[in-house]
Every structure is written in C-alpha cells, then in structure tokens.
DNA sequence: CCTATTGAAGTAACCGGTTACATTAAATCA
DNA sequence: TGATTTAATGTAACCGGTTACTTCAATAGG
C-alpha cells in the first residue's frame, strides 16, 4: 500500500518493477484514487473556491474564466459558489473545510467572516475590495477613480455636457464608491455643482438602471444630457429607457459605461466605456492565491490599470468596426 | 463523538441538554466539520460537477447560473471544470473520486469516457447531446431543427432571400448537426438547391465566423444575401465582417443567430434569433441529476422547446425596445 | 572485512468523521 | 412487579489514503 502511494506521488524511490506492476494493475482495475481520503490524510483539498454574487451578469464570465485558467494550469479544482453575507444567515458554503484557499468577490463575505478566516490563517485573496484595516489580506483592485474622472472630463470637455447623471453601484461595493469619487472630483475640477438629484441608484444592473432613468425622465425629460451608468450592464438599461422616451444617444444624451464587457462594441450605438481587465484580475488573483498556498511572499496590494475607450455613445465619431 | 455526529446529522435522538452543550461548544470553538472526513466516511461528496468547454462565451453563463441555482438550493457544492476530451490526453478532472454526479456538456467527454462512468454507475446527465445508443444516460436537448427550419423559412418567405450562408458549429456537436438539417430541409422544401460553397465553418464563435465571412466576401461580395450564423456569438463576428466590407444589415444581407443570448436585442441591428432556454436547461438537468442521486426515476430524454424571435437583423421592422 | 549509506518495501498510526453494535437508564406494558 | 421497549450515549471498526518509523538487502567507504 505504502509503495503504491509513493509511486503515485513520486515522493520516494520505487523499483522499476514495482512501478510497472502498479501501473498495470491500476489500468486493469481502472483505479482512481479517492480524493476525500487523500484530502483527509494530507489536509489539502487540491481545490480552491471562489465566492461571487451571481454568475449571469456579463461581468463574471471573464473573471471566472481567468480564474479557471490558472486553476487548471495548477491541476487544482475550482469550487464556485454564489453567496452574499448581507442576504442570508447561512454560513458561507466555502471555507477551510472544503477548499485550500478562497477568492472573495467584493462584499460577498462580511468583515467578521473575513476575520474568522484570517484567525485560522486560511489563505484568502480579495477581488475588487480592500480588507478592513486590521486584516492583512492580499487584494486585487482596478483603477476606478482616475478612469471615471477622465471619462467625465471627456463628457464635459469634448461634448460640453453639464448635467451628468451618475448611477451608483450596489452599496457596500468599493468600485462604486471610487467611481463616485471620480465623478465628483471631475465635476468639481470643472466648477460644476454636484447635484444629488442626478445621483441615482443603478446597482450595476440593467433593470435597476432602467427604472432609475425612467423615473428621472418622468420627472423632467430634459434635466440631464449625459449618463454615467456605473457599468456596462446598467448602461444597457439606460439605453432602453432613453430609447423608450424617444431620446437619441448620443445626440440628446451621452451614455457611458464601465468594464468594456464583450458586447459593448456591438451595442447601438457602440458604447464608450472604461476597459477593465476583468479576466486578468481573475488570473492575477488566482496566481496570488497559489503563491499564498505555497507560502511564497505575495504583494499585498495589486492595482490593475484601466483605460477609457471612446466609441459613439458619448458623442465621439467612431468609425471603427467592433474588434472581436 | 458519536453523539456529536448524531446531533449534527439529526439522524438519531439526542437529549436536549447534550444538544445545547454541543452547539455551545461548537460556537466557542468555531467548529466546522471537515468535509473530506465526512466524504470518506459517507462515500458522498455533497458535490456535483459540470464539465464545459470554456466559460467565457455568452452561452455558458446562463447555463452555469441555472445549474448553480439548483445546486445551492440543494445545499450541494458545485465543481466547475473546463475540459475537452478531443484536445487532451489527461483524465477528466471530475469524476467519481470528487463528485457524486456530473453534468456533461456536449462532447466534452468521449464515448469511452462516458462508458467507463456508466459501468461504475456513476450518475450523469448530458447537456446538449444524446448518449451513444448502447448507454442509458438521461439527457437534455433543445429543439434545434424545427426552429432553424422556421427561421430559414422566414428568410426565404418574408425577405425573399435565396443565397443563405450557413455557418456550422464545432464538429461533433449535435446542435450544429440538427441546425444544419433544419437549414437543408427548409431549402429543399422551397426548392432551393443546397450549395456547399455557402456552408462554412463558424464554430459558434465570433472570430471564426468573422474569418469565414471575410473569406467569402473576398471571393465574391455579392454571392449571398443572408447568413445563418449558427449561434449569436458567431453572429457578432458576422456583423463585424459585413460592416467592414460595407455591407448593410439587413438591407444587403440578413443575419440571424441562435440562442437569444442576453445581448442580442442590444446589437446593431437587434438580432433575429432563436430563443433557447439555456438557464432552464441548466436547472432541469441539475434537477434530473439530483433525482438520479436519490434514485428517483427520471425521464430519459427531455427536449426543451425553442422559439424564433424576429428583430431587425433579418429585415423585419422592429420597433420594440430591448427588454431587460 | 566491517561499518555506514542508500534503495526498496513493509508496518501501523493517523487524518476526522460515520455508524453498527453494545450498554445503560428510564418509560411502557402486561 | 418483572419483562419489554425506547431514549440516550458509549465503543470501536471503518472509509482510503499518507507518512513516520522500521526492516532488510545491496552497495560504498575506510
């Protein structure tokens, strides 16, 4: 038995002959080692987990895809769970009991839950959020504020927009706050007053954004000339609401998003947005996590750059054909 | 120890007092049971797996999302792996050793691999494929042929298209074959000859579709007046190629897709396509798998209906605003 | 030639739960 | 009241591997 184990793990010498017999018998019996037994004995699950809010918005696929890529390169398994601490009293479905480490998206886990996991030294990497100040957890974020600021600058300077609606993301999500800061600082830099009646909920989702814009239009159709949608998903909802109201994009209203998700160049009109390297976030974060697992020192903080992408929805002439 | 186990699994009476002590201590110690130990003892992993080709195309998110929903309703874990038997010699990353059952997308696993798993009675449900005739594995498919046929009928009858390009999906994927059958039978029903020079590779992916159309245009710009793209992803590639060549959609060329993925109504022009209940496939399949796990008899074969959705890309007037 | 080292394989404890079986006390029954 | 059932708990084997420790033979070193 021990020899077999040593053969399979190649962690001690095994005679040629024994090796051949083992591999022969393994073939004959169609043997695969029982993962649970191995996990139990080694205390390693060869599995990492990722906790996200949901899977079906355009935002997650590239993230998951990046994660999955690195995970399979490392011959690990990937457990995917949807969970949001603020919406349930259940324990998180993933943790030390079934994974070796975890990627945590934004506010899926509460500060207390993170603290618990830190106490037991459970390897974590945070995506799109910073840890509470008393915890040392590596995290990956993207440049939100500067990009948003530039985008708003562009609306103001290039397209002479002054009444720019800002759609917030979900409360408690840092990206949303930074984008708000960028919005405000751009307005202030241009001496434009920040109007709270133009700052609405969007929740980074189409339906919610749609409703916000629809309500705004119901109150006063011409009180705004541009919309920063929060993200691309919300931007789609904005387009719908504007179209319903007979407002033209970009002639009457400029619309800009965030993420540069795969479909933005195909929208009508093609959407001006901020390119965020979502798949790269997934890859980098997963590599960080694997480093943690091997106790290789990791950078505490990684900030990935973003870049504004001008297309037609802000008012720019845009003759480029969508890239694939 | 046994009492604790019984308390946690509630499968034998435990005194009130003992129960309280246990739960108290569990809180104090911040105890979570070790999944691997449990798996080893019970021979159940409380985990199901899904094998797909990749995650990042628009097709998979709704599928995964549907699966994940049912999985978490059942308090199970979900292992996600990308794998394609035809592209590697490695063993599949998922199987009896780490899951209780598996969902298998299309041709991710080979017939031999399926056979192996059947021999050991490993619960499987197939997505978008039928099992080889000698295996009894429940499967979920969608109505491909009739829908494609109707869509081609529509191009011919409503828009007077005669030279309709057909972009194939990946070889070995049944959906693609059925769609081809639908295409052919519609042409035949209208007495239009089936031209092999109009049947090109698309692989259900944008870049591939783009190249096929680009090549075709290079040969003869006006040899076709419509494109059935195979799926929506490919349709996006088609749009790009046409746009580059200065061909207008739908005036010069009608373009239609398949799937009705989330973005199709937002494309420019909004895409005529076939609505496939992808998330429902995920849910239904997962429910089937859970039935198998509990040895509840399941339907061997489930065929979900599809429905054609007319928008502007085929030439129909389309005033509806995209729904969210 | 004797000892130290190395290669290969065996032995058994251990990982952390589950569960069949045994035990004991309390409750029910005739 | 004694016999039987039921509730609650204890005991220990077991799930299927890993690995520290041991054994033994072959080889190298002095």
PDB file of C-alpha atoms in Angstrom, chain A residues 10-193:
ATOM      1  CA  UNK A  10       6.704  10.029  -6.707  1.00  0.00           C
ATOM      2  CA  UNK A  11       7.996  11.172  -3.383  1.00  0.00           C
ATOM      3  CA  UNK A  12      10.221   8.179  -2.621  1.00  0.00           C
ATOM      4  CA  UNK A  13      12.093   5.688  -4.741  1.00  0.00           C
ATOM      5  CA  UNK A  14      10.113   2.774  -6.136  1.00  0.00           C
ATOM      6  CA  UNK A  15      11.713  -0.020  -8.081  1.00  0.00           C
ATOM      7  CA  UNK A  16      11.162  -0.136 -11.785  1.00  0.00           C
ATOM      8  CA  UNK A  17       9.469  -3.472 -11.491  1.00  0.00           C
ATOM      9  CA  UNK A  18       7.071  -2.487  -8.731  1.00  0.00           C
ATOM     10  CA  UNK A  19       6.219   0.647 -10.639  1.00  0.00           C
ATOM     11  CA  UNK A  20       5.293  -1.313 -13.687  1.00  0.00           C
ATOM     12  CA  UNK A  21       3.191  -3.768 -11.764  1.00  0.00           C
ATOM     13  CA  UNK A  22       1.363  -0.970 -10.051  1.00  0.00           C
ATOM     14  CA  UNK A  23       0.600   0.926 -13.201  1.00  0.00           C
ATOM     15  CA  UNK A  24      -0.512  -2.275 -14.869  1.00  0.00           C
ATOM     16  CA  UNK A  25      -2.911  -3.144 -12.090  1.00  0.00           C
ATOM     17  CA  UNK A  26      -4.149   0.416 -11.969  1.00  0.00           C
ATOM     18  CA  UNK A  27      -5.072   0.154 -15.613  1.00  0.00           C
ATOM     19  CA  UNK A  28      -6.732  -3.212 -15.170  1.00  0.00           C
ATOM     20  CA  UNK A  29      -8.787  -2.119 -12.218  1.00  0.00           C
ATOM     21  CA  UNK A  30      -9.481   1.266 -13.698  1.00  0.00           C
ATOM     22  CA  UNK A  31      -8.377   2.741 -10.460  1.00  0.00           C
ATOM     23  CA  UNK A  32      -8.646   6.365  -9.499  1.00  0.00           C
ATOM     24  CA  UNK A  33      -7.557   7.477  -6.066  1.00  0.00           C
ATOM     25  CA  UNK A  34     -10.281   8.592  -3.739  1.00  0.00           C
ATOM     26  CA  UNK A  35      -9.953  12.321  -3.391  1.00  0.00           C
ATOM     27  CA  UNK A  36     -11.549  12.533   0.027  1.00  0.00           C
ATOM     28  CA  UNK A  37      -9.209  10.006   1.551  1.00  0.00           C
ATOM     29  CA  UNK A  38      -6.284  11.873   0.175  1.00  0.00           C
ATOM     30  CA  UNK A  39      -7.625  15.181   1.416  1.00  0.00           C
ATOM     31  CA  UNK A  40      -8.155  13.742   4.821  1.00  0.00           C
ATOM     32  CA  UNK A  41      -4.667  12.378   5.066  1.00  0.00           C
ATOM     33  CA  UNK A  42      -2.858  15.354   3.579  1.00  0.00           C
ATOM     34  CA  UNK A  43      -5.114  18.084   4.893  1.00  0.00           C
ATOM     35  CA  UNK A  44      -5.093  19.565   1.441  1.00  0.00           C
ATOM     36  CA  UNK A  45      -8.096  19.542  -0.837  1.00  0.00           C
ATOM     37  CA  UNK A  46      -6.391  20.464  -4.097  1.00  0.00           C
ATOM     38  CA  UNK A  47      -9.332  22.765  -4.502  1.00  0.00           C
ATOM     39  CA  UNK A  48      -9.778  26.486  -4.364  1.00  0.00           C
ATOM     40  CA  UNK A  49     -13.047  28.286  -4.111  1.00  0.00           C
ATOM     41  CA  UNK A  50     -14.479  31.464  -5.466  1.00  0.00           C
ATOM     42  CA  UNK A  51     -17.442  33.239  -3.967  1.00  0.00           C
ATOM     43  CA  UNK A  52     -19.376  35.600  -6.170  1.00  0.00           C
ATOM     44  CA  UNK A  53     -22.750  37.325  -6.088  1.00  0.00           C
ATOM     45  CA  UNK A  54     -24.121  35.671  -9.164  1.00  0.00           C
ATOM     46  CA  UNK A  55     -22.855  34.245 -12.380  1.00  0.00           C
ATOM     47  CA  UNK A  56     -25.095  35.503 -15.095  1.00  0.00           C
ATOM     48  CA  UNK A  57     -24.199  39.133 -15.462  1.00  0.00           C
ATOM     49  CA  UNK A  58     -21.673  39.940 -18.135  1.00  0.00           C
ATOM     50  CA  UNK A  59     -19.139  40.815 -15.551  1.00  0.00           C
ATOM     51  CA  UNK A  60     -18.452  37.387 -14.077  1.00  0.00           C
ATOM     52  CA  UNK A  61     -17.737  35.146 -17.031  1.00  0.00           C
ATOM     53  CA  UNK A  62     -14.392  36.717 -17.852  1.00  0.00           C
ATOM     54  CA  UNK A  63     -13.492  36.733 -14.188  1.00  0.00           C
ATOM     55  CA  UNK A  64     -14.346  33.076 -13.746  1.00  0.00           C
ATOM     56  CA  UNK A  65     -12.672  32.266 -16.974  1.00  0.00           C
ATOM     57  CA  UNK A  66      -9.410  33.822 -15.859  1.00  0.00           C
ATOM     58  CA  UNK A  67      -9.613  32.032 -12.553  1.00  0.00           C
ATOM     59  CA  UNK A  68     -10.408  28.720 -14.125  1.00  0.00           C
ATOM     60  CA  UNK A  69      -7.491  29.007 -16.466  1.00  0.00           C
ATOM     61  CA  UNK A  70      -4.922  29.367 -13.717  1.00  0.00           C
ATOM     62  CA  UNK A  71      -6.641  26.800 -11.563  1.00  0.00           C
ATOM     63  CA  UNK A  72      -6.488  24.137 -14.211  1.00  0.00           C
ATOM     64  CA  UNK A  73      -2.905  25.034 -15.071  1.00  0.00           C
ATOM     65  CA  UNK A  74      -2.130  24.159 -11.487  1.00  0.00           C
ATOM     66  CA  UNK A  75      -4.086  20.930 -11.600  1.00  0.00           C
ATOM     67  CA  UNK A  76      -6.433  22.174  -8.981  1.00  0.00           C
ATOM     68  CA  UNK A  77     -10.185  22.006  -8.737  1.00  0.00           C
ATOM     69  CA  UNK A  78     -12.448  25.017  -8.662  1.00  0.00           C
ATOM     70  CA  UNK A  79     -15.494  25.280  -6.450  1.00  0.00           C
ATOM     71  CA  UNK A  80     -17.855  28.050  -7.423  1.00  0.00           C
ATOM     72  CA  UNK A  81     -20.450  29.362  -5.042  1.00  0.00           C
ATOM     73  CA  UNK A  82     -22.810  32.279  -5.010  1.00  0.00           C
ATOM     74  CA  UNK A  83     -23.281  33.875  -1.668  1.00  0.00           C
ATOM     75  CA  UNK A  84     -23.826  37.278  -0.181  1.00  0.00           C
ATOM     76  CA  UNK A  85     -23.347  37.629   3.526  1.00  0.00           C
ATOM     77  CA  UNK A  86     -25.777  40.510   3.793  1.00  0.00           C
ATOM     78  CA  UNK A  87     -28.605  38.461   2.363  1.00  0.00           C
ATOM     79  CA  UNK A  88     -28.502  35.291   4.389  1.00  0.00           C
ATOM     80  CA  UNK A  89     -27.784  33.937   7.798  1.00  0.00           C
ATOM     81  CA  UNK A  90     -26.298  30.730   6.461  1.00  0.00           C
ATOM     82  CA  UNK A  91     -22.643  30.016   6.802  1.00  0.00           C
ATOM     83  CA  UNK A  92     -20.619  30.595   3.667  1.00  0.00           C
ATOM     84  CA  UNK A  93     -20.667  27.437   1.579  1.00  0.00           C
ATOM     85  CA  UNK A  94     -16.929  27.527   1.051  1.00  0.00           C
ATOM     86  CA  UNK A  95     -14.172  27.573   3.588  1.00  0.00           C
ATOM     87  CA  UNK A  96     -11.322  25.686   5.161  1.00  0.00           C
ATOM     88  CA  UNK A  97     -13.426  22.550   5.312  1.00  0.00           C
ATOM     89  CA  UNK A  98     -13.644  22.144   1.585  1.00  0.00           C
ATOM     90  CA  UNK A  99     -11.010  24.336  -0.002  1.00  0.00           C
ATOM     91  CA  UNK A 100      -7.351  25.203   0.482  1.00  0.00           C
ATOM     92  CA  UNK A 101      -7.961  28.845  -0.163  1.00  0.00           C
ATOM     93  CA  UNK A 102     -10.539  31.227  -1.486  1.00  0.00           C
ATOM     94  CA  UNK A 103     -11.100  34.142  -3.781  1.00  0.00           C
ATOM     95  CA  UNK A 104     -13.681  36.505  -2.418  1.00  0.00           C
ATOM     96  CA  UNK A 105     -15.504  38.907  -4.651  1.00  0.00           C
ATOM     97  CA  UNK A 106     -16.300  42.357  -3.284  1.00  0.00           C
ATOM     98  CA  UNK A 107     -18.621  42.210  -0.307  1.00  0.00           C
ATOM     99  CA  UNK A 108     -19.668  38.592  -0.561  1.00  0.00           C
ATOM    100  CA  UNK A 109     -18.219  37.947   2.859  1.00  0.00           C
ATOM    101  CA  UNK A 110     -18.631  40.233   5.826  1.00  0.00           C
ATOM    102  CA  UNK A 111     -15.723  41.701   7.729  1.00  0.00           C
ATOM    103  CA  UNK A 112     -16.406  39.303  10.580  1.00  0.00           C
ATOM    104  CA  UNK A 113     -16.312  36.333   8.283  1.00  0.00           C
ATOM    105  CA  UNK A 114     -13.030  37.513   6.839  1.00  0.00           C
ATOM    106  CA  UNK A 115     -11.680  37.978  10.324  1.00  0.00           C
ATOM    107  CA  UNK A 116     -12.616  34.473  11.327  1.00  0.00           C
ATOM    108  CA  UNK A 117     -10.819  33.069   8.341  1.00  0.00           C
ATOM    109  CA  UNK A 118      -7.767  35.181   8.984  1.00  0.00           C
ATOM    110  CA  UNK A 119      -7.540  33.961  12.544  1.00  0.00           C
ATOM    111  CA  UNK A 120      -7.168  30.426  11.358  1.00  0.00           C
ATOM    112  CA  UNK A 121      -4.750  31.570   8.666  1.00  0.00           C
ATOM    113  CA  UNK A 122      -6.967  30.488   5.849  1.00  0.00           C
ATOM    114  CA  UNK A 123      -5.496  31.740   2.573  1.00  0.00           C
ATOM    115  CA  UNK A 124      -7.642  34.413   1.011  1.00  0.00           C
ATOM    116  CA  UNK A 125      -7.373  36.849  -1.835  1.00  0.00           C
ATOM    117  CA  UNK A 126      -9.903  39.624  -2.212  1.00  0.00           C
ATOM    118  CA  UNK A 127     -11.258  40.744  -5.544  1.00  0.00           C
ATOM    119  CA  UNK A 128     -12.389  44.305  -6.048  1.00  0.00           C
ATOM    120  CA  UNK A 129     -12.200  45.190  -2.408  1.00  0.00           C
ATOM    121  CA  UNK A 130      -9.746  46.141   0.264  1.00  0.00           C
ATOM    122  CA  UNK A 131      -9.645  44.298   3.566  1.00  0.00           C
ATOM    123  CA  UNK A 132     -10.614  46.043   6.770  1.00  0.00           C
ATOM    124  CA  UNK A 133      -7.553  47.860   8.108  1.00  0.00           C
ATOM    125  CA  UNK A 134      -6.818  45.362  10.854  1.00  0.00           C
ATOM    126  CA  UNK A 135      -6.515  42.421   8.436  1.00  0.00           C
ATOM    127  CA  UNK A 136      -3.617  41.632   6.156  1.00  0.00           C
ATOM    128  CA  UNK A 137      -5.248  40.019   3.154  1.00  0.00           C
ATOM    129  CA  UNK A 138      -3.849  40.447  -0.329  1.00  0.00           C
ATOM    130  CA  UNK A 139      -6.271  42.109  -2.674  1.00  0.00           C
ATOM    131  CA  UNK A 140      -6.674  42.993  -6.306  1.00  0.00           C
ATOM    132  CA  UNK A 141      -8.461  46.110  -7.355  1.00  0.00           C
ATOM    133  CA  UNK A 142      -8.706  48.117 -10.511  1.00  0.00           C
ATOM    134  CA  UNK A 143      -8.188  51.791 -11.105  1.00  0.00           C
ATOM    135  CA  UNK A 144     -11.679  53.235 -10.748  1.00  0.00           C
ATOM    136  CA  UNK A 145     -11.408  56.816  -9.709  1.00  0.00           C
ATOM    137  CA  UNK A 146      -8.929  58.159 -12.216  1.00  0.00           C
ATOM    138  CA  UNK A 147     -10.656  56.420 -15.112  1.00  0.00           C
ATOM    139  CA  UNK A 148     -14.076  57.662 -14.140  1.00  0.00           C
ATOM    140  CA  UNK A 149     -12.690  61.118 -13.662  1.00  0.00           C
ATOM    141  CA  UNK A 150     -11.162  61.065 -17.128  1.00  0.00           C
ATOM    142  CA  UNK A 151     -14.376  59.833 -18.631  1.00  0.00           C
ATOM    143  CA  UNK A 152     -16.401  62.584 -17.017  1.00  0.00           C
ATOM    144  CA  UNK A 153     -13.743  65.095 -18.036  1.00  0.00           C
ATOM    145  CA  UNK A 154     -14.241  63.876 -21.555  1.00  0.00           C
ATOM    146  CA  UNK A 155     -18.006  64.320 -21.421  1.00  0.00           C
ATOM    147  CA  UNK A 156     -17.563  67.824 -20.148  1.00  0.00           C
ATOM    148  CA  UNK A 157     -14.679  68.943 -22.293  1.00  0.00           C
ATOM    149  CA  UNK A 158     -15.251  67.170 -25.566  1.00  0.00           C
ATOM    150  CA  UNK A 159     -19.024  67.057 -25.599  1.00  0.00           C
ATOM    151  CA  UNK A 160     -19.911  70.007 -23.444  1.00  0.00           C
ATOM    152  CA  UNK A 161     -22.121  68.026 -21.108  1.00  0.00           C
ATOM    153  CA  UNK A 162     -23.045  69.694 -17.844  1.00  0.00           C
ATOM    154  CA  UNK A 163     -25.904  67.727 -16.362  1.00  0.00           C
ATOM    155  CA  UNK A 164     -24.392  64.337 -15.979  1.00  0.00           C
ATOM    156  CA  UNK A 165     -26.361  61.664 -14.221  1.00  0.00           C
ATOM    157  CA  UNK A 166     -24.366  59.280 -12.048  1.00  0.00           C
ATOM    158  CA  UNK A 167     -25.761  55.818 -11.400  1.00  0.00           C
ATOM    159  CA  UNK A 168     -24.395  54.231  -8.282  1.00  0.00           C
ATOM    160  CA  UNK A 169     -23.445  50.610  -7.948  1.00  0.00           C
ATOM    161  CA  UNK A 170     -24.569  48.436  -5.089  1.00  0.00           C
ATOM    162  CA  UNK A 171     -23.988  49.919  -1.654  1.00  0.00           C
ATOM    163  CA  UNK A 172     -21.009  48.407   0.015  1.00  0.00           C
ATOM    164  CA  UNK A 173     -19.129  47.814  -3.187  1.00  0.00           C
ATOM    165  CA  UNK A 174     -15.948  49.776  -3.266  1.00  0.00           C
ATOM    166  CA  UNK A 175     -15.774  50.116  -7.009  1.00  0.00           C
ATOM    167  CA  UNK A 176     -18.939  52.083  -6.863  1.00  0.00           C
ATOM    168  CA  UNK A 177     -17.582  54.469  -4.254  1.00  0.00           C
ATOM    169  CA  UNK A 178     -14.391  55.128  -6.151  1.00  0.00           C
ATOM    170  CA  UNK A 179     -16.312  55.800  -9.310  1.00  0.00           C
ATOM    171  CA  UNK A 180     -18.447  58.243  -7.402  1.00  0.00           C
ATOM    172  CA  UNK A 181     -15.321  59.992  -6.154  1.00  0.00           C
ATOM    173  CA  UNK A 182     -14.044  60.226  -9.686  1.00  0.00           C
ATOM    174  CA  UNK A 183     -17.326  61.709 -10.818  1.00  0.00           C
ATOM    175  CA  UNK A 184     -17.369  64.259  -8.069  1.00  0.00           C
ATOM    176  CA  UNK A 185     -13.789  65.279  -8.476  1.00  0.00           C
ATOM    177  CA  UNK A 186     -14.213  65.817 -12.186  1.00  0.00           C
ATOM    178  CA  UNK A 187     -17.266  67.976 -11.670  1.00  0.00           C
ATOM    179  CA  UNK A 188     -15.512  69.976  -9.007  1.00  0.00           C
ATOM    180  CA  UNK A 189     -12.453  70.452 -11.151  1.00  0.00           C
ATOM    181  CA  UNK A 190     -14.701  71.995 -13.761  1.00  0.00           C
ATOM    182  CA  UNK A 191     -16.629  74.093 -11.307  1.00  0.00           C
ATOM    183  CA  UNK A 192     -19.842  72.226 -11.926  1.00  0.00           C
ATOM    184  CA  UNK A 193     -22.024  71.821  -8.838  1.00  0.00           C
TER     185      UNK A 193
END
